[in-house]
């Protein structure tokens, strides 16, 4: 890697010029937001040179391209990341200081791009970063959501969803590409027309359509001049306004097309508790997939004649079930527009599409009602029907007379279109995202498919980009690592294992923990500014930040905090090391119990934080609007990382890896990637508790667990649960948390009580927390554990994951870009 030259004076002139021409101001008059835009555009100049050079190299060498198709890309802020990967960060910081500006404050003006929500979207972002850094050509394909999922506000302890207006001031790194507009069609009916050779063609008629207009964002590789593209599709009406309809008084018709386009790109994951929401989700999925597939085929045809060889130059990676309609859409394009025969089109499709499964939770494997699917996508549905018909013939051939196999494996069954089944039947690869997850898929959820086509199944354990989550997010630790082992870890995280020799070194231990303390001070300042709560950086920072879902068990965490509070109140004389419990999580807008859990966390925080009698031994903080930019502060400052999902439920987790990289100790179950993390670091450097995945699966299948037994025999747990319904944390509405109480104990509903084994694991969890308290007070022992976590993180770089995808699934060629 050669460091690209940076002309500081030119950069400064460019910033001043941008402020002048954009805002008619000089630097002294400009707001921080205006200066951010000026700096971003000056940075974009450097990015564009490399972006153009990358495109030129692609024209010359004609490499195979991976199209990474995902409903979400949780990119975080772009400016700092682009500067780091251009290797200009320190120089730009200095240049801005000379102009009287602080780069940190300028970075804080940039809103997080609201293009994703959870681990699925952040993984996609890490993967794009790694693809560029490793020199492979990729397009990320998604939607340009105008308002994201939502911006979270906490009011009276409740989550309130407000629009995330991240595009309000424009997006300086974005390039609009109207020349690559595609038309996407919904509804109508399919007519058969015969050409002069007597061949039948299927034609969609009577449809509504929208224009898909791509906006490209640069994905800069680290120090190698490679810039890939995240292509997010915006929707525009075919005709912006029907004046004739308006003049006739048909106002609704006049704005109908405009409304369709607007709705498609407004929000990520519209609430689908009702049919209108389901319809909108399916439209969104088809919208970006149809546009991406059409564009990929068109791009291929610009330089290649035979579309039957498309798979030699393109591969589609389907990030979970949301993009799996790509299978049928590619078939439609190849048959209806390129006039291939079915078998030719099927060969291309089955050599192009690969599927990543991200969840063991069967409710997340999407299924669409036939009525909805066939009405919205009539031609695509016909193709899915034919794929299903042929697939059932294959099943019957392999398992004659076995109707149970057809019931379990058919793509269309019981009035539903099963998207995961479509992806597996048509994909050339099916991968899980951690070793345990892949084994559970093979032996449980997708067992029948694995038995029929084992060669398709493989594991690709997830990873994270160290460039954002250490180099950018924790500069103090990043510099310390580089001072000790050099900077090769930035592009080869396996090098970080060289730190292991410092794990017993007293000076290194002190330096490492001093950096942790400074990062805790930084986070404490953020918490005081945003929450108005003073937390002590000398307390243990115990953190659980992730999407709120029952299987992730934020509820167990807060019930344990309630238990600790009871212990402190009843036994004030017992020594207790001060603890700060930090939560951050968004709950889906329609997920009542998850939202009630947020209210419970805040209700407990209100009581605990305002109780002077406990002398600040316990603090509870809920960080509003958890997102990539505040996550970087949080990971760097964490002592204890809560990875406490019910064993067998978390596919992988990637937050666990970000905490590990930043020297936090995991308290966790043997679930997802925790299993592999413990293998790498050694069991002595993590704190493991709870049921194993086999035990959980055994209880689920055979029964034998009744939470009422625990309630009746464990006084401490009973006290905590009674506090949910006796008004202790809701004096003006004692019934407020009844639903949570019922979910843990009530057998009146058809759901199994305590579905996620919170009470079953509670004592083991409480005991693990005692071990945390003991371990933390052994300063040298804790510092050694922390250093060993960071030093054992080499496997969990997304660079390693992507290299495995390249070697075993995609088979891409590297490009070299010179400037």
Tab-separated table of N, CA, C and O in Angstrom, residues 42-121:
chain	number	residue	atom	x	y	z
A	42	UNK	N	-14.864	18.797	-0.847
A	42	UNK	CA	-13.419	18.800	-1.114
A	42	UNK	C	-12.882	17.365	-1.064
A	42	UNK	O	-12.037	16.961	-1.867
A	43	UNK	N	-13.410	16.569	-0.122
A	43	UNK	CA	-13.017	15.154	-0.015
A	43	UNK	C	-13.510	14.376	-1.234
A	43	UNK	O	-12.803	13.518	-1.774
A	44	UNK	N	-14.730	14.711	-1.661
A	44	UNK	CA	-15.328	14.021	-2.814
A	44	UNK	C	-14.457	14.197	-4.075
A	44	UNK	O	-14.373	13.288	-4.904
A	45	UNK	N	-13.811	15.348	-4.209
A	45	UNK	CA	-12.918	15.564	-5.362
A	45	UNK	C	-11.865	14.457	-5.428
A	45	UNK	O	-11.585	13.896	-6.492
A	46	UNK	N	-11.269	14.141	-4.258
A	46	UNK	CA	-10.239	13.096	-4.215
A	46	UNK	C	-10.853	11.724	-4.485
A	46	UNK	O	-10.263	10.881	-5.162
A	47	UNK	N	-12.070	11.519	-3.962
A	47	UNK	CA	-12.760	10.235	-4.159
A	47	UNK	C	-13.069	10.025	-5.642
A	47	UNK	O	-12.859	8.938	-6.193
A	48	UNK	N	-13.550	11.080	-6.303
A	48	UNK	CA	-13.979	10.966	-7.705
A	48	UNK	C	-12.822	10.536	-8.605
A	48	UNK	O	-12.993	9.696	-9.500
A	49	UNK	N	-11.624	11.070	-8.353
A	49	UNK	CA	-10.461	10.665	-9.169
A	49	UNK	C	-10.261	9.155	-9.103
A	49	UNK	O	-10.054	8.482	-10.122
A	50	UNK	N	-10.329	8.606	-7.883
A	50	UNK	CA	-10.131	7.159	-7.711
A	50	UNK	C	-11.317	6.372	-8.270
A	50	UNK	O	-11.157	5.281	-8.818
A	51	UNK	N	-12.507	6.942	-8.126
A	51	UNK	CA	-13.731	6.285	-8.632
A	51	UNK	C	-13.658	6.144	-10.159
A	51	UNK	O	-13.931	5.089	-10.720
A	52	UNK	N	-13.251	7.230	-10.819
A	52	UNK	CA	-13.089	7.202	-12.282
A	52	UNK	C	-12.021	6.188	-12.686
A	52	UNK	O	-12.205	5.407	-13.627
A	53	UNK	N	-10.901	6.205	-11.945
A	53	UNK	CA	-9.804	5.283	-12.274
A	53	UNK	C	-10.250	3.824	-12.097
A	53	UNK	O	-9.869	2.940	-12.879
A	54	UNK	N	-11.093	3.575	-11.079
A	54	UNK	CA	-11.621	2.217	-10.865
A	54	UNK	C	-12.486	1.796	-12.042
A	54	UNK	O	-12.380	0.666	-12.549
A	55	UNK	N	-13.346	2.703	-12.504
A	55	UNK	CA	-14.221	2.400	-13.651
A	55	UNK	C	-13.388	2.122	-14.913
A	55	UNK	O	-13.697	1.217	-15.688
A	56	UNK	N	-12.322	2.898	-15.091
A	56	UNK	CA	-11.434	2.689	-16.250
A	56	UNK	C	-10.786	1.305	-16.192
A	56	UNK	O	-10.699	0.589	-17.188
A	57	UNK	N	-10.331	0.923	-15.010
A	57	UNK	CA	-9.700	-0.385	-14.811
A	57	UNK	C	-10.703	-1.506	-15.103
A	57	UNK	O	-10.352	-2.531	-15.693
A	58	UNK	N	-11.958	-1.290	-14.710
A	58	UNK	CA	-13.003	-2.289	-14.974
A	58	UNK	C	-13.221	-2.454	-16.482
A	58	UNK	O	-13.406	-3.565	-16.974
A	59	UNK	N	-13.209	-1.336	-17.195
A	59	UNK	CA	-13.383	-1.418	-18.657
A	59	UNK	C	-12.232	-2.208	-19.285
A	59	UNK	O	-12.422	-2.983	-20.213
A	60	UNK	N	-11.027	-1.985	-18.758
A	60	UNK	CA	-9.834	-2.636	-19.319
A	60	UNK	C	-9.807	-4.131	-19.032
A	60	UNK	O	-9.527	-4.945	-19.903
A	61	UNK	N	-10.096	-4.503	-17.766
A	61	UNK	CA	-9.851	-5.904	-17.351
A	61	UNK	C	-11.110	-6.754	-17.330
A	61	UNK	O	-11.023	-7.971	-17.198
A	62	UNK	N	-12.297	-6.126	-17.422
A	62	UNK	CA	-13.566	-6.863	-17.483
A	62	UNK	C	-13.703	-7.908	-16.361
A	62	UNK	O	-13.914	-9.089	-16.608
A	63	UNK	N	-13.577	-7.470	-15.083
A	63	UNK	CA	-13.640	-8.448	-13.988
A	63	UNK	C	-15.077	-8.899	-13.708
A	63	UNK	O	-16.037	-8.230	-14.094
A	64	UNK	N	-15.210	-10.032	-13.041
A	64	UNK	CA	-16.523	-10.483	-12.565
A	64	UNK	C	-16.965	-9.554	-11.429
A	64	UNK	O	-16.145	-9.133	-10.610
A	65	UNK	N	-18.251	-9.249	-11.397
A	65	UNK	CA	-18.790	-8.292	-10.418
A	65	UNK	C	-19.753	-9.019	-9.478
A	65	UNK	O	-20.583	-9.803	-9.927
A	66	UNK	N	-19.640	-8.737	-8.171
A	66	UNK	CA	-20.674	-9.221	-7.250
A	66	UNK	C	-21.668	-8.084	-7.007
A	66	UNK	O	-21.272	-6.955	-6.731
A	67	UNK	N	-22.937	-8.411	-7.173
A	67	UNK	CA	-24.018	-7.480	-6.837
A	67	UNK	C	-24.565	-7.920	-5.480
A	67	UNK	O	-25.172	-8.988	-5.366
A	68	UNK	N	-24.278	-7.105	-4.449
A	68	UNK	CA	-24.693	-7.472	-3.092
A	68	UNK	C	-26.048	-6.815	-2.823
A	68	UNK	O	-26.133	-5.605	-2.638
A	69	UNK	N	-27.088	-7.630	-2.847
A	69	UNK	CA	-28.462	-7.103	-2.814
A	69	UNK	C	-29.003	-7.191	-1.397
A	69	UNK	O	-29.075	-8.269	-0.813
A	70	UNK	N	-29.370	-6.031	-0.876
A	70	UNK	CA	-29.774	-5.985	0.528
A	70	UNK	C	-30.816	-4.899	0.748
A	70	UNK	O	-30.712	-3.813	0.192
A	71	UNK	N	-31.807	-5.225	1.580
A	71	UNK	CA	-32.844	-4.269	1.950
A	71	UNK	C	-32.258	-3.133	2.789
A	71	UNK	O	-32.827	-2.062	2.874
A	72	UNK	N	-31.111	-3.410	3.441
A	72	UNK	CA	-30.508	-2.408	4.323
A	72	UNK	C	-29.002	-2.308	4.097
A	72	UNK	O	-28.341	-3.314	3.850
A	73	UNK	N	-28.504	-1.089	4.240
A	73	UNK	CA	-27.064	-0.825	4.339
A	73	UNK	C	-26.891	0.211	5.444
A	73	UNK	O	-27.222	1.379	5.239
A	74	UNK	N	-26.426	-0.224	6.602
A	74	UNK	CA	-26.295	0.698	7.744
A	74	UNK	C	-24.890	1.301	7.717
A	74	UNK	O	-23.973	0.822	8.369
A	75	UNK	N	-24.738	2.354	6.907
A	75	UNK	CA	-23.411	2.834	6.555
A	75	UNK	C	-22.743	3.675	7.641
A	75	UNK	O	-21.530	3.755	7.704
A	76	UNK	N	-23.524	4.340	8.481
A	76	UNK	CA	-22.919	5.310	9.393
A	76	UNK	C	-22.544	6.562	8.623
A	76	UNK	O	-22.971	6.784	7.491
A	77	UNK	N	-21.737	7.396	9.246
A	77	UNK	CA	-21.315	8.639	8.585
A	77	UNK	C	-20.218	8.340	7.557
A	77	UNK	O	-19.387	7.466	7.778
A	78	UNK	N	-20.212	9.122	6.491
A	78	UNK	CA	-19.293	8.829	5.380
A	78	UNK	C	-17.978	9.614	5.455
A	78	UNK	O	-16.934	9.108	5.057
A	79	UNK	N	-18.010	10.841	5.977
A	79	UNK	CA	-16.831	11.710	5.856
A	79	UNK	C	-15.598	11.094	6.528
A	79	UNK	O	-14.556	10.920	5.890
A	80	UNK	N	-15.715	10.760	7.808
A	80	UNK	CA	-14.559	10.225	8.534
A	80	UNK	C	-14.053	8.930	7.917
A	80	UNK	O	-12.835	8.722	7.770
A	81	UNK	N	-14.985	8.074	7.539
A	81	UNK	CA	-14.602	6.786	6.945
A	81	UNK	C	-13.864	6.992	5.621
A	81	UNK	O	-12.850	6.344	5.340
A	82	UNK	N	-14.377	7.911	4.790
A	82	UNK	CA	-13.721	8.182	3.505
A	82	UNK	C	-12.319	8.755	3.711
A	82	UNK	O	-11.372	8.369	3.009
A	83	UNK	N	-12.179	9.667	4.659
A	83	UNK	CA	-10.855	10.259	4.925
A	83	UNK	C	-9.869	9.204	5.414
A	83	UNK	O	-8.707	9.170	5.007
A	84	UNK	N	-10.349	8.311	6.291
A	84	UNK	CA	-9.462	7.247	6.794
A	84	UNK	C	-9.024	6.341	5.646
A	84	UNK	O	-7.844	6.015	5.510
A	85	UNK	N	-9.981	5.925	4.798
A	85	UNK	CA	-9.626	4.996	3.727
A	85	UNK	C	-8.823	5.658	2.609
A	85	UNK	O	-8.069	4.981	1.912
A	86	UNK	N	-8.958	6.972	2.456
A	86	UNK	CA	-8.088	7.714	1.526
A	86	UNK	C	-6.696	7.905	2.130
A	86	UNK	O	-5.786	8.375	1.443
A	87	UNK	N	-6.555	7.589	3.434
A	87	UNK	CA	-5.335	7.806	4.244
A	87	UNK	C	-5.024	9.306	4.413
A	87	UNK	O	-3.872	9.697	4.547
A	88	UNK	N	-6.072	10.122	4.437
A	88	UNK	CA	-5.895	11.580	4.574
A	88	UNK	C	-6.355	12.106	5.938
A	88	UNK	O	-6.366	13.319	6.151
A	89	UNK	N	-6.790	11.235	6.844
A	89	UNK	CA	-7.523	11.728	8.025
A	89	UNK	C	-6.705	12.736	8.837
A	89	UNK	O	-7.163	13.849	9.125
A	90	UNK	N	-5.478	12.367	9.205
A	90	UNK	CA	-4.669	13.250	10.063
A	90	UNK	C	-4.337	14.554	9.352
A	90	UNK	O	-4.328	15.630	9.953
A	91	UNK	N	-4.062	14.450	8.043
A	91	UNK	CA	-3.714	15.650	7.272
A	91	UNK	C	-4.898	16.617	7.185
A	91	UNK	O	-4.725	17.836	7.305
A	92	UNK	N	-6.101	16.058	6.984
A	92	UNK	CA	-7.288	16.924	6.903
A	92	UNK	C	-7.587	17.541	8.271
A	92	UNK	O	-7.971	18.711	8.373
A	93	UNK	N	-7.364	16.768	9.324
A	93	UNK	CA	-7.568	17.298	10.686
A	93	UNK	C	-6.675	18.529	10.894
A	93	UNK	O	-7.105	19.558	11.414
A	94	UNK	N	-5.415	18.388	10.462
A	94	UNK	CA	-4.440	19.494	10.587
A	94	UNK	C	-4.860	20.681	9.714
A	94	UNK	O	-4.833	21.833	10.168
A	95	UNK	N	-5.258	20.384	8.483
A	95	UNK	CA	-5.684	21.466	7.568
A	95	UNK	C	-6.857	22.243	8.161
A	95	UNK	O	-6.892	23.482	8.102
A	96	UNK	N	-7.805	21.522	8.756
A	96	UNK	CA	-8.977	22.200	9.325
A	96	UNK	C	-8.599	23.007	10.566
A	96	UNK	O	-9.159	24.086	10.797
A	97	UNK	N	-7.633	22.488	11.334
A	97	UNK	CA	-7.161	23.259	12.495
A	97	UNK	C	-6.577	24.592	12.032
A	97	UNK	O	-6.814	25.638	12.646
A	98	UNK	N	-5.843	24.539	10.925
A	98	UNK	CA	-5.238	25.769	10.397
A	98	UNK	C	-6.305	26.748	9.912
A	98	UNK	O	-6.074	27.951	9.854
A	99	UNK	N	-7.482	26.197	9.550
A	99	UNK	CA	-8.607	27.078	9.156
A	99	UNK	C	-9.482	27.444	10.366
A	99	UNK	O	-10.559	28.016	10.217
A	100	UNK	N	-9.018	27.047	11.562
A	100	UNK	CA	-9.762	27.394	12.784
A	100	UNK	C	-10.937	26.476	13.059
A	100	UNK	O	-11.898	26.884	13.739
A	101	UNK	N	-10.905	25.248	12.555
A	101	UNK	CA	-12.041	24.329	12.718
A	101	UNK	C	-11.581	23.016	13.362
A	101	UNK	O	-10.437	22.602	13.187
A	102	UNK	N	-12.510	22.350	14.046
A	102	UNK	CA	-12.241	21.059	14.688
A	102	UNK	C	-12.926	19.970	13.865
A	102	UNK	O	-14.154	19.958	13.731
A	103	UNK	N	-12.121	19.057	13.310
A	103	UNK	CA	-12.680	18.019	12.430
A	103	UNK	C	-13.725	17.158	13.150
A	103	UNK	O	-14.711	16.731	12.548
A	104	UNK	N	-13.536	16.901	14.462
A	104	UNK	CA	-14.526	16.103	15.207
A	104	UNK	C	-15.893	16.770	15.201
A	104	UNK	O	-16.928	16.119	15.015
A	105	UNK	N	-15.892	18.092	15.394
A	105	UNK	CA	-17.171	18.837	15.398
A	105	UNK	C	-17.784	18.837	13.996
A	105	UNK	O	-18.993	18.676	13.825
A	106	UNK	N	-16.912	18.952	12.989
A	106	UNK	CA	-17.407	18.920	11.598
A	106	UNK	C	-18.034	17.563	11.300
A	106	UNK	O	-19.129	17.477	10.720
A	107	UNK	N	-17.369	16.478	11.720
A	107	UNK	CA	-17.928	15.137	11.498
A	107	UNK	C	-19.292	14.983	12.173
A	107	UNK	O	-20.171	14.293	11.656
A	108	UNK	N	-19.441	15.593	13.328
A	108	UNK	CA	-20.709	15.474	14.071
A	108	UNK	C	-21.881	16.163	13.369
A	108	UNK	O	-23.031	15.959	13.760
A	109	UNK	N	-21.601	16.976	12.361
A	109	UNK	CA	-22.699	17.632	11.616
A	109	UNK	C	-23.372	16.662	10.649
A	109	UNK	O	-24.477	16.901	10.183
A	110	UNK	N	-22.661	15.580	10.325
A	110	UNK	CA	-23.200	14.649	9.318
A	110	UNK	C	-24.195	13.695	9.968
A	110	UNK	O	-23.867	13.027	10.947
A	111	UNK	N	-25.416	13.614	9.428
A	111	UNK	CA	-26.344	12.617	9.966
A	111	UNK	C	-25.925	11.220	9.501
A	111	UNK	O	-25.333	11.073	8.437
A	112	UNK	N	-26.214	10.215	10.329
A	112	UNK	CA	-25.999	8.836	9.863
A	112	UNK	C	-26.932	8.576	8.690
A	112	UNK	O	-28.120	8.929	8.752
A	113	UNK	N	-26.419	7.948	7.637
A	113	UNK	CA	-27.277	7.603	6.489
A	113	UNK	C	-28.336	6.614	6.957
A	113	UNK	O	-28.012	5.533	7.445
A	114	UNK	N	-29.607	6.970	6.804
A	114	UNK	CA	-30.705	6.157	7.360
A	114	UNK	C	-31.140	5.088	6.352
A	114	UNK	O	-32.273	5.064	5.879
A	115	UNK	N	-30.199	4.201	6.027
A	115	UNK	CA	-30.465	3.190	4.998
A	115	UNK	C	-30.550	1.786	5.594
A	115	UNK	O	-30.638	0.807	4.861
A	116	UNK	N	-30.512	1.684	6.929
A	116	UNK	CA	-30.566	0.369	7.564
A	116	UNK	C	-30.954	0.494	9.011
A	116	UNK	O	-31.195	1.587	9.512
A	117	UNK	N	-30.996	-0.658	9.710
A	117	UNK	CA	-31.380	-0.636	11.120
A	117	UNK	C	-30.493	-1.524	11.977
A	117	UNK	O	-29.909	-1.080	12.937
A	118	UNK	N	-30.382	-2.797	11.630
A	118	UNK	CA	-29.724	-3.746	12.538
A	118	UNK	C	-28.472	-4.368	11.963
A	118	UNK	O	-27.851	-3.847	11.031
A	119	UNK	N	-28.130	-5.532	12.521
A	119	UNK	CA	-26.901	-6.231	12.145
A	119	UNK	C	-26.827	-6.593	10.678
A	119	UNK	O	-25.762	-6.571	10.066
A	120	UNK	N	-27.982	-6.920	10.091
A	120	UNK	CA	-28.050	-7.270	8.671
A	120	UNK	C	-27.492	-6.136	7.804
A	120	UNK	O	-26.690	-6.338	6.895
A	121	UNK	N	-27.926	-4.908	8.110
A	121	UNK	CA	-27.511	-3.744	7.329
A	121	UNK	C	-26.084	-3.330	7.613
A	121	UNK	O	-25.356	-2.891	6.723
